[in-house]
Short mmCIF file of C-alpha atoms and ligand atoms in Angstrom, two decimals:
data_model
loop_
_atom_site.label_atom_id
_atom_site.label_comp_id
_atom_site.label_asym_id
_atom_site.label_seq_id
_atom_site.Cartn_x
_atom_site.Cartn_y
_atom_site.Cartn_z
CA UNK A 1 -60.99 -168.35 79.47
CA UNK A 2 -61.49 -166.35 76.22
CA UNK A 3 -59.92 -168.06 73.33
CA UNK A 4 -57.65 -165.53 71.65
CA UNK A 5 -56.71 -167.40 68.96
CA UNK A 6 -60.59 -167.49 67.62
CA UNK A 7 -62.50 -165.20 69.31
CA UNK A 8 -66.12 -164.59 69.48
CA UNK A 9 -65.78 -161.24 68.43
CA UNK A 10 -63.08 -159.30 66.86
CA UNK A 11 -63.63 -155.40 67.90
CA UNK A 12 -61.75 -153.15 65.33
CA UNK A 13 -60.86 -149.31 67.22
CA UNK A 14 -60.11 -148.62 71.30
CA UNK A 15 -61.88 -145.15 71.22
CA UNK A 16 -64.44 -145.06 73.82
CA UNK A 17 -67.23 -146.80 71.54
CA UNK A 18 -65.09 -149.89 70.81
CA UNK A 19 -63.60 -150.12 74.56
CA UNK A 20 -67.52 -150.07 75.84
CA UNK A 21 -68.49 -152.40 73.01
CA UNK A 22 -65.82 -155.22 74.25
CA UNK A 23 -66.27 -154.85 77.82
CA UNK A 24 -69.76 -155.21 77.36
CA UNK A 25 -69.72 -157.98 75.51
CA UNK A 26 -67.16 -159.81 76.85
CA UNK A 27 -69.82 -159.37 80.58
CA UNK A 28 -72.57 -160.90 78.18
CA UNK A 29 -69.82 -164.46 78.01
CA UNK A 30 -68.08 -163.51 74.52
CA UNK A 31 -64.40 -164.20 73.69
CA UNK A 32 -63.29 -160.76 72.54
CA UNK A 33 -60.40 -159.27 71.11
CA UNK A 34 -59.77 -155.80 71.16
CA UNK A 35 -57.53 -154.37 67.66
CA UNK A 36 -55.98 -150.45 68.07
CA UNK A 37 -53.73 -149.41 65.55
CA UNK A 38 -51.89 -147.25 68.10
CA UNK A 39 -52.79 -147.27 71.75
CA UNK A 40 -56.26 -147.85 72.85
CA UNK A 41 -58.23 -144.39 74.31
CA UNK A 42 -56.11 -142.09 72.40
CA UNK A 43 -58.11 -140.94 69.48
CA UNK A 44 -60.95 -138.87 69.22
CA UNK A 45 -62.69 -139.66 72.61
CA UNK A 46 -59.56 -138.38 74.48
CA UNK A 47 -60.39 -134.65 72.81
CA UNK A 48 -63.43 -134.96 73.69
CA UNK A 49 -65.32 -132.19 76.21
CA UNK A 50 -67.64 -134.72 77.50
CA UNK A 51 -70.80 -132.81 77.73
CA UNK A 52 -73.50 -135.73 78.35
CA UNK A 53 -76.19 -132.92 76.23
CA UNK A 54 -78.48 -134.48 74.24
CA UNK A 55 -81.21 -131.64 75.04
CA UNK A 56 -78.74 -128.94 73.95
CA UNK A 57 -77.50 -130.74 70.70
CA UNK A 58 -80.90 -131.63 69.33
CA UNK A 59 -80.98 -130.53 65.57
CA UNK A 60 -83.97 -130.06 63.79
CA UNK A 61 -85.32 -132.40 61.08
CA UNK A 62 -85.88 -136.00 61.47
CA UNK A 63 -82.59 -137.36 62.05
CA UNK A 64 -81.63 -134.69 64.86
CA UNK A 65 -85.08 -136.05 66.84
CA UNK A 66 -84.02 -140.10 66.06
CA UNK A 67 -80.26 -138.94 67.73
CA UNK A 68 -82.21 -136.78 70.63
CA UNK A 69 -84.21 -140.15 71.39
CA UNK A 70 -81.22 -141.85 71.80
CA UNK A 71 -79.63 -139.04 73.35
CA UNK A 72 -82.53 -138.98 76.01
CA UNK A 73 -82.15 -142.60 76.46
CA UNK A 74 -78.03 -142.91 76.99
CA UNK A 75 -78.34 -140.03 79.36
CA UNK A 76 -79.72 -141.48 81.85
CA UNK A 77 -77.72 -144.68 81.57
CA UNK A 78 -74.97 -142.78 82.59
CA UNK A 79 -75.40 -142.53 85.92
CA UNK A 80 -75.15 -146.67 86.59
CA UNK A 81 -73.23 -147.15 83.67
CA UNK A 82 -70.42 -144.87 85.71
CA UNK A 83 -70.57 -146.59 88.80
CA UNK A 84 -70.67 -150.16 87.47
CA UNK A 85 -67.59 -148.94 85.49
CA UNK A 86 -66.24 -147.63 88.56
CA UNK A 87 -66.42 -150.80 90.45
CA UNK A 88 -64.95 -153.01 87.85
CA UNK A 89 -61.77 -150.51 87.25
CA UNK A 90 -61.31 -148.50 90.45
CA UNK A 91 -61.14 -145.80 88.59
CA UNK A 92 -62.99 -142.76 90.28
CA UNK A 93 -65.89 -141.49 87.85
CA UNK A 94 -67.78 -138.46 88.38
CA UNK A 95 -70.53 -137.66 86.34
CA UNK A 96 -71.74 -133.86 86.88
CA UNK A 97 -75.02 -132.58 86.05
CA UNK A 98 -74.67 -129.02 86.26
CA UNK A 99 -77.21 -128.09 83.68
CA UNK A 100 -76.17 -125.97 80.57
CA UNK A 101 -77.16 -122.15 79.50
CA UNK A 102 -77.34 -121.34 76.10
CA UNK A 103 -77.01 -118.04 75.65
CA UNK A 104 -77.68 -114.99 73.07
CA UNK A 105 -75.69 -111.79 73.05
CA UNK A 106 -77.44 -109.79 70.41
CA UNK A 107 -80.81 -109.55 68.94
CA UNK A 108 -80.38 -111.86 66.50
CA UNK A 109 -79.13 -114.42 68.34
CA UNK A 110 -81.94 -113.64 70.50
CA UNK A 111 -84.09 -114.58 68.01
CA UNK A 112 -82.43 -118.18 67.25
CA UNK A 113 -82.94 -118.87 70.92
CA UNK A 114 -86.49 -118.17 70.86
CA UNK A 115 -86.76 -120.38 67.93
CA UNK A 116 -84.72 -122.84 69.30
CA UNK A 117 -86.89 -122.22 72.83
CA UNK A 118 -89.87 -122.92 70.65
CA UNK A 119 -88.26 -126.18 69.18
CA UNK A 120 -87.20 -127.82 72.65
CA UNK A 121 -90.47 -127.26 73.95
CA UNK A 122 -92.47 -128.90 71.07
CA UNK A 123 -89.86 -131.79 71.59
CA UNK A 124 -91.20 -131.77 75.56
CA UNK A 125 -87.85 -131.27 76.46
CA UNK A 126 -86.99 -128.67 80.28
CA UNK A 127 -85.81 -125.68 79.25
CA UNK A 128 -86.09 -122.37 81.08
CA UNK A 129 -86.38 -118.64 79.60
CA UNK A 130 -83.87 -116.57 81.21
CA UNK A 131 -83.36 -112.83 80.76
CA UNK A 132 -79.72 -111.73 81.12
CA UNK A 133 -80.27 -110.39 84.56
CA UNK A 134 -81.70 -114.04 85.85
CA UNK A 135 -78.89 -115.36 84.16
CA UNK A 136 -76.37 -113.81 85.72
CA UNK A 137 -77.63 -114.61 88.93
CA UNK A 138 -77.31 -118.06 88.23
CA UNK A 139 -73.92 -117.17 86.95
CA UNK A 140 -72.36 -113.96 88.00
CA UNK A 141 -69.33 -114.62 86.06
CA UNK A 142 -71.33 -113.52 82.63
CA UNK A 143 -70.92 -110.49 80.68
CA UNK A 144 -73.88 -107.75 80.79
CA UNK A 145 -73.40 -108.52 77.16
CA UNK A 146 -75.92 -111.44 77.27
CA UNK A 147 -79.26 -110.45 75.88
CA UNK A 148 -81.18 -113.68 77.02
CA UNK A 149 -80.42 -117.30 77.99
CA UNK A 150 -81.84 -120.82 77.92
CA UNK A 151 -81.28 -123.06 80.89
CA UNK A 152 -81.46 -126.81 80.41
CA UNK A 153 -80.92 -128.07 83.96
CA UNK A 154 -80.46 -131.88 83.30
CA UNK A 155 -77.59 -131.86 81.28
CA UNK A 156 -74.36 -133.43 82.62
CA UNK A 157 -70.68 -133.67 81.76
CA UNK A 158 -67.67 -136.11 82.60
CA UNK A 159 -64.14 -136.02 81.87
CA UNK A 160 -64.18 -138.67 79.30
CA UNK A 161 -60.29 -139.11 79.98
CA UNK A 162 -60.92 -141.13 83.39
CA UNK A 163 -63.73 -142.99 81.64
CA UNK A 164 -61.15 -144.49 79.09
CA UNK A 165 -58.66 -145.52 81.84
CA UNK A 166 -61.51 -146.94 83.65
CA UNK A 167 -62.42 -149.40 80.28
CA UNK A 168 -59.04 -150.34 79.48
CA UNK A 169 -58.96 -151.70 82.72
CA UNK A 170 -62.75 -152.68 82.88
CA UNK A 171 -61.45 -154.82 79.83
CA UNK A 172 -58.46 -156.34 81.11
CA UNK A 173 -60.25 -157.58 84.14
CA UNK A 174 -62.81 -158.78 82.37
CA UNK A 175 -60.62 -160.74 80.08
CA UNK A 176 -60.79 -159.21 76.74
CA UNK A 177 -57.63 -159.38 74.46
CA UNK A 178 -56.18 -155.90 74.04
CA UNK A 179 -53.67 -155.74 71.43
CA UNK A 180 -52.39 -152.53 70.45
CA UNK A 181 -50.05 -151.62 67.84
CA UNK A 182 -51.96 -153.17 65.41
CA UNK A 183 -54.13 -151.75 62.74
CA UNK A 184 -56.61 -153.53 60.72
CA UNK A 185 -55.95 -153.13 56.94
CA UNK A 186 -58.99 -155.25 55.80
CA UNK A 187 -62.00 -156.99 56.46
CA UNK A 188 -61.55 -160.47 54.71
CA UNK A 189 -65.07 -162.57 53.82
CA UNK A 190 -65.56 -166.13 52.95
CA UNK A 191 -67.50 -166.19 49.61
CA UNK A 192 -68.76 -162.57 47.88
CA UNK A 193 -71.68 -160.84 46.69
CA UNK A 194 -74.65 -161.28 49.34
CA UNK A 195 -73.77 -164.34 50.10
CA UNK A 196 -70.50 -163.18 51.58
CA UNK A 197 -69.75 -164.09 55.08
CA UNK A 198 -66.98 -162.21 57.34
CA UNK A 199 -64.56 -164.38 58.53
CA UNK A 200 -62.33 -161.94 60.58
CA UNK A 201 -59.75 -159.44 59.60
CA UNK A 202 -56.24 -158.84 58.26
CA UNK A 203 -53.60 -156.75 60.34
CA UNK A 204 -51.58 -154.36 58.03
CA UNK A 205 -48.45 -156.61 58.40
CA UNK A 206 -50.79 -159.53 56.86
CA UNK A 207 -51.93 -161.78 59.87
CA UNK A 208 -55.20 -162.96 59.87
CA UNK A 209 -57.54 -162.64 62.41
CA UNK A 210 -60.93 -164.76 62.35
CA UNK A 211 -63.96 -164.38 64.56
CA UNK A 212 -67.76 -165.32 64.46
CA UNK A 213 -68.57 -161.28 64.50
CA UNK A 214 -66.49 -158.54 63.71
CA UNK A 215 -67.12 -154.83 65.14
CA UNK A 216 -66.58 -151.89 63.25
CA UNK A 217 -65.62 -148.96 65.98
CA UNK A 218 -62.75 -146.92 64.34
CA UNK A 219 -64.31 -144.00 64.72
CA UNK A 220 -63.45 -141.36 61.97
CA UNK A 221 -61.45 -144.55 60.26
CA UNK A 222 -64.14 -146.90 60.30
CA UNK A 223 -65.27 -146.22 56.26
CA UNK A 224 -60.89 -146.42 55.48
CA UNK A 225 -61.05 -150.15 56.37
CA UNK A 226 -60.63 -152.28 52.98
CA UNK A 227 -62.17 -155.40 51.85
CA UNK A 228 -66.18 -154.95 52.32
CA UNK A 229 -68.37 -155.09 49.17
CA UNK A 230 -70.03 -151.99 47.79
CA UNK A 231 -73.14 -152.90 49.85
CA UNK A 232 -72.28 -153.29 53.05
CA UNK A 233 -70.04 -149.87 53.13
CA UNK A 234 -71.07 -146.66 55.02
CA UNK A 235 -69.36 -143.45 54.41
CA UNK A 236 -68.28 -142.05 57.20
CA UNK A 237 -66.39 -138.69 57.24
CA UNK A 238 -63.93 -137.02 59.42
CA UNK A 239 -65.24 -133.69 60.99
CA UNK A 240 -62.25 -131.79 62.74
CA UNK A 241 -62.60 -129.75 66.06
CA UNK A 242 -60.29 -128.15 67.90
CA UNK A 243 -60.48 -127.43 71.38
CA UNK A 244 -58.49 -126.19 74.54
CA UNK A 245 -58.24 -126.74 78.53
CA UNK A 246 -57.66 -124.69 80.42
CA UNK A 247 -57.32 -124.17 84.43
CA UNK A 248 -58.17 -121.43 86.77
CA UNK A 249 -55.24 -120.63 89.08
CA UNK A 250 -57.41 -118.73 91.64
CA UNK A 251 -59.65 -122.37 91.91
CA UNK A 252 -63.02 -123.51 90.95
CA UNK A 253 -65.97 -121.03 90.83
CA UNK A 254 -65.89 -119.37 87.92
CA UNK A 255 -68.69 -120.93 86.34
CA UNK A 256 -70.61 -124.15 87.48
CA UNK A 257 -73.11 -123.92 84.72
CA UNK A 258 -71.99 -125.62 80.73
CA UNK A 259 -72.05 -122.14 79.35
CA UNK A 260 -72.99 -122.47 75.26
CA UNK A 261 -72.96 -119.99 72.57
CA UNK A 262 -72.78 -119.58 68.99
CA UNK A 263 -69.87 -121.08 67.85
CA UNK A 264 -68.60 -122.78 70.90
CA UNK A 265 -69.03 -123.49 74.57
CA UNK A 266 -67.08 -123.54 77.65
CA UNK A 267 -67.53 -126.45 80.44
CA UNK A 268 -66.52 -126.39 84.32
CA UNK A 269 -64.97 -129.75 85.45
CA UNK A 270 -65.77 -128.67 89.00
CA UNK A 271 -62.09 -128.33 90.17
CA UNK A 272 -61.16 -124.98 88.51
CA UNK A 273 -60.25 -126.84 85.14
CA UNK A 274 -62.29 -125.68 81.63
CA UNK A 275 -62.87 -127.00 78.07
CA UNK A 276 -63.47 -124.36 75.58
CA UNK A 277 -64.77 -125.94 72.22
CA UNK A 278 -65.25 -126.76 69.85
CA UNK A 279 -64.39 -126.07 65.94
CA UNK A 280 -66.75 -128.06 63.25
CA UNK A 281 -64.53 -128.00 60.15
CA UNK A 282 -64.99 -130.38 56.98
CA UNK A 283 -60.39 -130.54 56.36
CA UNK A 284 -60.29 -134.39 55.97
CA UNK A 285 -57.77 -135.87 58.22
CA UNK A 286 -55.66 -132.81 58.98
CA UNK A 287 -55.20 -132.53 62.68
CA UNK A 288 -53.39 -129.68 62.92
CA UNK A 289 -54.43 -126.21 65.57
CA UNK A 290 -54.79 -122.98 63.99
CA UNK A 291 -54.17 -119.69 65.35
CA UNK A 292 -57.46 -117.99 63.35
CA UNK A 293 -59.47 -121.07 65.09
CA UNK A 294 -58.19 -120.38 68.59
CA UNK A 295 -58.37 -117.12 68.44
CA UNK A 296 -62.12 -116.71 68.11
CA UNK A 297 -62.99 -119.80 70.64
CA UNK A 298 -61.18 -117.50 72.99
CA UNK A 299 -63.04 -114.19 71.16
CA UNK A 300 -65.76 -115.67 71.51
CA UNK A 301 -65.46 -116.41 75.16
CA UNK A 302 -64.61 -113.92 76.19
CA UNK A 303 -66.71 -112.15 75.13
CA UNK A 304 -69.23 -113.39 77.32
CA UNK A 305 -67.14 -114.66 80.01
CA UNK A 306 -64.59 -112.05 80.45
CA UNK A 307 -63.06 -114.20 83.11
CA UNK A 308 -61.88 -116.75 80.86
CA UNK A 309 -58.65 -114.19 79.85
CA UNK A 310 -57.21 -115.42 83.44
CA UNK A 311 -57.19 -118.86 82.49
CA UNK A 312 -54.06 -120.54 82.17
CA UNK A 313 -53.78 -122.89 78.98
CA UNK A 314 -52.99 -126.22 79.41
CA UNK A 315 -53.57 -127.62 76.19
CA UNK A 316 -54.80 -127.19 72.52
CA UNK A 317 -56.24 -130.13 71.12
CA UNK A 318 -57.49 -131.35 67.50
CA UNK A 319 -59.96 -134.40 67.23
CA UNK A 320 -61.76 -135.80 64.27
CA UNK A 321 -65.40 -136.61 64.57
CA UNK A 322 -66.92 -139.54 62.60
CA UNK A 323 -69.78 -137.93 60.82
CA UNK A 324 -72.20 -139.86 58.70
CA UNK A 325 -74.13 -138.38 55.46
CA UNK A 326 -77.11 -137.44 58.27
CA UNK A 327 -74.43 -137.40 61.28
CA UNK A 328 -77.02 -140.38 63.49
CA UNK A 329 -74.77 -143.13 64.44
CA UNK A 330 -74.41 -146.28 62.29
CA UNK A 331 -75.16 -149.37 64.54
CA UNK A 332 -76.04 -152.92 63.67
CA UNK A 333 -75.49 -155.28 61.02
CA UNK A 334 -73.97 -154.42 58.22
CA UNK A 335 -75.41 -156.80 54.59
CA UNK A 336 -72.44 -159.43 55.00
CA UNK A 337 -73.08 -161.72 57.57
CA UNK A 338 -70.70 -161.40 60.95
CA UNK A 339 -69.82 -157.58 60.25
CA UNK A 340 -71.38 -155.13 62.72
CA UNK A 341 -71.11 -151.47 62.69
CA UNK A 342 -70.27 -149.21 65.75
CA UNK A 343 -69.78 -145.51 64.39
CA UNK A 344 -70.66 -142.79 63.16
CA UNK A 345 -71.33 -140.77 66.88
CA UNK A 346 -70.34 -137.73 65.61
CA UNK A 347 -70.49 -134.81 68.09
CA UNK A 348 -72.22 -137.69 70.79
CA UNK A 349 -70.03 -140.34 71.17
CA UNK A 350 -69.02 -139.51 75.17
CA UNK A 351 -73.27 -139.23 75.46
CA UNK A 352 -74.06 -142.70 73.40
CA UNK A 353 -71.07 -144.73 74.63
CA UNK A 354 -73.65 -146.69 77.55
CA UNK A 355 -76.59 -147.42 74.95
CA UNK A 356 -74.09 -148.04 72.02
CA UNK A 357 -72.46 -150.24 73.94
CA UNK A 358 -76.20 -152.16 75.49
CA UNK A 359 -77.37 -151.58 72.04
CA UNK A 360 -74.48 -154.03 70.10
CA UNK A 361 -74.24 -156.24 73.35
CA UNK A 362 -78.18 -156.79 72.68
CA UNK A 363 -77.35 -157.83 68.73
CA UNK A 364 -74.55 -160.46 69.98
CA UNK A 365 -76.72 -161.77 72.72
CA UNK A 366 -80.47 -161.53 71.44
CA UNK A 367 -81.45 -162.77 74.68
CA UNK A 368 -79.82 -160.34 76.52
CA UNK A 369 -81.02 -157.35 74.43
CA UNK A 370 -82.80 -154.05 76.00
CA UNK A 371 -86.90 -154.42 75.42
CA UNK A 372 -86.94 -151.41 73.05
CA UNK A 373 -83.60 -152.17 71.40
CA UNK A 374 -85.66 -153.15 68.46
CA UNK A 375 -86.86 -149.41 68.12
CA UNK A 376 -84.11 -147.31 68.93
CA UNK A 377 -81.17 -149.55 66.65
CA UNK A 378 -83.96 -149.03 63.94
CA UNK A 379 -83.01 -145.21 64.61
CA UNK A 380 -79.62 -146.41 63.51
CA UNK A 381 -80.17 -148.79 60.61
CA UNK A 382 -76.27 -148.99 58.84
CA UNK A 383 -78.57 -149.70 55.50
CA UNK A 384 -80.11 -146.59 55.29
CA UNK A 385 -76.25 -145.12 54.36
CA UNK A 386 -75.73 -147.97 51.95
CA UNK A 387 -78.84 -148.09 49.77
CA UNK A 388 -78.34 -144.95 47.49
CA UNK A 389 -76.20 -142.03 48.17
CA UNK A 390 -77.95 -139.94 50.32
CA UNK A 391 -77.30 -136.51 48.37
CA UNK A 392 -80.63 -135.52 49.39
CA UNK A 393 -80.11 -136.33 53.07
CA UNK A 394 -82.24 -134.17 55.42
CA UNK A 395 -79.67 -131.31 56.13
CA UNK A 396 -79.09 -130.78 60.04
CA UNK A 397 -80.34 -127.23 60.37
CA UNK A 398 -78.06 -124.88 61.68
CA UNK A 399 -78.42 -124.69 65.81
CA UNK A 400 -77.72 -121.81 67.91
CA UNK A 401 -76.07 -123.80 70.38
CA UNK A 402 -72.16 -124.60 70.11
CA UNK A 403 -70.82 -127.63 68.86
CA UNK A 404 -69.48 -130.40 70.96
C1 LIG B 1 -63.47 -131.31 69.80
C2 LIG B 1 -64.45 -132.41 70.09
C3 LIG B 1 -65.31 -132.31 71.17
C4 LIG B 1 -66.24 -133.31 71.42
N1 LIG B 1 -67.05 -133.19 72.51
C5 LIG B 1 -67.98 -134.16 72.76
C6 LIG B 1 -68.82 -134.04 73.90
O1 LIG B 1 -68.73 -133.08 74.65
N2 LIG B 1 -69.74 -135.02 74.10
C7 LIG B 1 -69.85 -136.11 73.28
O2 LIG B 1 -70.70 -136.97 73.52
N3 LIG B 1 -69.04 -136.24 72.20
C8 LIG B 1 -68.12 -135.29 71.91
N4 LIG B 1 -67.31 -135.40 70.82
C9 LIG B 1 -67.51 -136.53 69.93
C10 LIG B 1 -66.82 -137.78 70.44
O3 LIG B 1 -65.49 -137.47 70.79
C11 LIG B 1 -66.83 -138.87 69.37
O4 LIG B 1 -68.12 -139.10 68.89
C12 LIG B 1 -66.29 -140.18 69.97
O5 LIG B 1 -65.05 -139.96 70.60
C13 LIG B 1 -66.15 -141.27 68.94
O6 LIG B 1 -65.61 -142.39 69.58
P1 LIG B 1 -65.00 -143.58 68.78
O7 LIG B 1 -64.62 -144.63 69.75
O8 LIG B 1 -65.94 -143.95 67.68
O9 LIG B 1 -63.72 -142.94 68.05
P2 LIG B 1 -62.21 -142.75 68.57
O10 LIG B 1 -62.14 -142.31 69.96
O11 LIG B 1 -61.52 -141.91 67.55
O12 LIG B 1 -61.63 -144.22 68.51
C14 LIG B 1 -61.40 -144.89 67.29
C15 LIG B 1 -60.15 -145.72 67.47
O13 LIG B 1 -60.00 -146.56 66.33
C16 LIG B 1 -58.62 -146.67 66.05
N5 LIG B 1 -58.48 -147.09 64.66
C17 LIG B 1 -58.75 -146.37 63.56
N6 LIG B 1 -58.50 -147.10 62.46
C18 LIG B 1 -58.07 -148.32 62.89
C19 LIG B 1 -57.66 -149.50 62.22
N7 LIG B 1 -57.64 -149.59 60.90
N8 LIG B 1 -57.25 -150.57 62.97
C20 LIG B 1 -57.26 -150.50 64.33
N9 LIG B 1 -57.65 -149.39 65.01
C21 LIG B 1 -58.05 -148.32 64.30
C22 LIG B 1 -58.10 -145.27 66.33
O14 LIG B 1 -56.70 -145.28 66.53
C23 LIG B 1 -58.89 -144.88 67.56
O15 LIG B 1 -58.20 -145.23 68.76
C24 LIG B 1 -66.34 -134.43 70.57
C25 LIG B 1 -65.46 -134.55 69.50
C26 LIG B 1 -64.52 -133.55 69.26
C27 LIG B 1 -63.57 -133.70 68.12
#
């Protein structure tokens, strides 16, 4: 049995990155204890659409094609990752690949999507031309409004709600140490400078916590934790979205398709239930819904879904994405020995939860680590946001696509 009083590894943050981290490692023979403020699976990851899209979401620049590799990669982990999830937690996990349209409804947009056509293809990646009228036979449920249309048929989707049950539980069986209700106010080292070691972590009501490793997965939170030297912080910055669900009274069939468009996108769950999303707003930590936000998700909808006005609403939703200076994850060791960062997944933390969570089980078990892990957690290097600020951070260019 795990000892809880010392474990192996101390994982700070029960969003869907931390809860994959633990179970993980806890399969790989660590002691682990879980720490959530509040109650595990209820942050950001429960907003979440859940659009598995890495093909759709690549940015241009250098960092958007270091994110699509891992993208590409944590894709098609999903698949086993699900069912091996589903056997440990008999939880019921259906991952959908429906493929995704992005679509144009004036000339200009039309123009972005060629561009972005352009892009994709130089990447390698499948994507189809569509004009509107092959598009709407594909998905009769679009406006004549669409000019033209992209169609990226391997992209997926899963309700990332069931996923976090299906952890929690993954967890318990396995044996990790959930404790909830109990935030982590600082990391606390033995010794300082470079030298410094971590030697676990103090709860907000002052009990300390030690471990041989401590993981950083607070999502949005994870650069508000005190107690690290100047050198082995990362910014990491709270980017709001709103979003909504809705459910079709009449059934499924409106869509099957991901449909995406500038400034938001609208997913079928396959059982007459919809996500519209998604908002990217720099506000801090303000997690309130706006009318003037709503109001053009369902604008813009509608607009090209005219259908969507007979949804019913079931919910209105605000999460806060951690963003890094170049929004790729942050993953690995941080510069003081035992701390490890998990964050920093941005608008891809439903996608990257399966090679996040190989990835940091890898760096806690060498011999256990994927062949290329050595590659793709270079892609996510924690230093590169330490060494100077990056002010002059490759921008992400803007995307026609909608933002998950
Ligand atoms: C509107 C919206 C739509 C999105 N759609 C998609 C999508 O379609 N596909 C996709 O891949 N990604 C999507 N994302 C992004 C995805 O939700 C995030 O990248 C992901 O949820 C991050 O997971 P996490 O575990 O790091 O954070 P979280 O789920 O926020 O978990 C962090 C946890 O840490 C806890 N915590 C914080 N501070 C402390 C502390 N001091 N002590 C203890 N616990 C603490 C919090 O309470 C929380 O439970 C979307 C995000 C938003 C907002």
């Amino acid at each position: 049995m795990p000892d809880s009083r010392h474990p192996d590894v101390l994982v700070v943050g029960g969003g869907i990155i931390g809860l994959a981290v633990a179970w993980r490692a806890r399969l790989r023979g660590c002691s682990v204890t879980l720490l959530e403020r509040d109650r595990v699976g209820q942050g950001t990851s429960r907003v979440a659409a859940g659009m598995l899209s890495p093909v759709a979401e690549v940015e241009f620049g250098a960092a958007g094609r270091r994110v699509l590799a891992l993208g590409l990669r944590s894709a098609a982990m999903w698949a086993g990752f699900a069912a091996e999830l589903q056997r440990a937690s008999g939880v019921v996990l259906a991952p959908a690949r429906t493929g995704a349209l992005l679509l144009a409804r004036d000339e200009d947009e039309a123009r972005e999507l060629e561009r972005q056509l352009a892009f994709r293809r130089s990447l390698g990646l499948r994507v189809e031309r569509l004009r509107p009228s092959e598009a709407r036979e594909r998905e009769p449920a679009l406006a004549p409004t669409v000019r033209l249309a992209l169609e990226m048929p391997d992209e997926a989707s899963i309700d990332p709600r069931p996923v976090l049950d299906a952890l929690r539980l993954a967890c318990e069986h396995a044996g990790v140490r959930i404790r909830e209700g109990a935030p982590v106010a600082r990391v606390e080292l033995d010794g300082d400078g470079d030298g410094a070691r971590v030697r676990g972590v103090a709860l907000a009501e002052g009990e300390l916590l030690e471990a041989g490793e401590v993981v950083l997965a607070a999502g949005a939170w994870s650069g508000q934790i005190d107690g690290l030297p100047p050198a082995a912080r990362i910014p990491v910055r709270p980017v709001k979205g709103q979003i909504m669900r809705l459910r079709d009274p009449a059934g499924p069939g409106l869509l099957r398709r991901v449909v995406r468009f500038a400034g938001g996108y609208l997913l079928p769950r396959g059982d007459g239930r919809y996500v519209l999303g998604a908002t990217m707003e720099e506000r801090g930590f303000e997690l309130a819904p706006t009318a003037g936000a709503i109001h053009q998700l369902l604008r813009d909808a509608r607009e090209l879904v005219p259908g969507v006005s007979e949804l019913e609403i079931e919910e209105i939703a605000v999460g806060l994405r951690p963003g890094t200076p170049d929004n790729a994850p942050a993953l690995g060791r941080a510069s003081s020995a035992g701390l490890i960062w998990a964050t920093g997944h941005h608008r891809n933390g439903i996608l990257l939860a399966p090679l996040t969570a190989e990835l940091l089980a890898g760096i806690l078990d060498p011999a256990a680590a994927l062949p290329d892990a050595g590659e793709l957690l270079a892609a996510c290097e924690p230093s590169r946001l330490t060494a100077e600020p990056p002010a002059l951070a490759e921008p992400f260019a803007s995307n026609a696509g909608a933002r998950s």
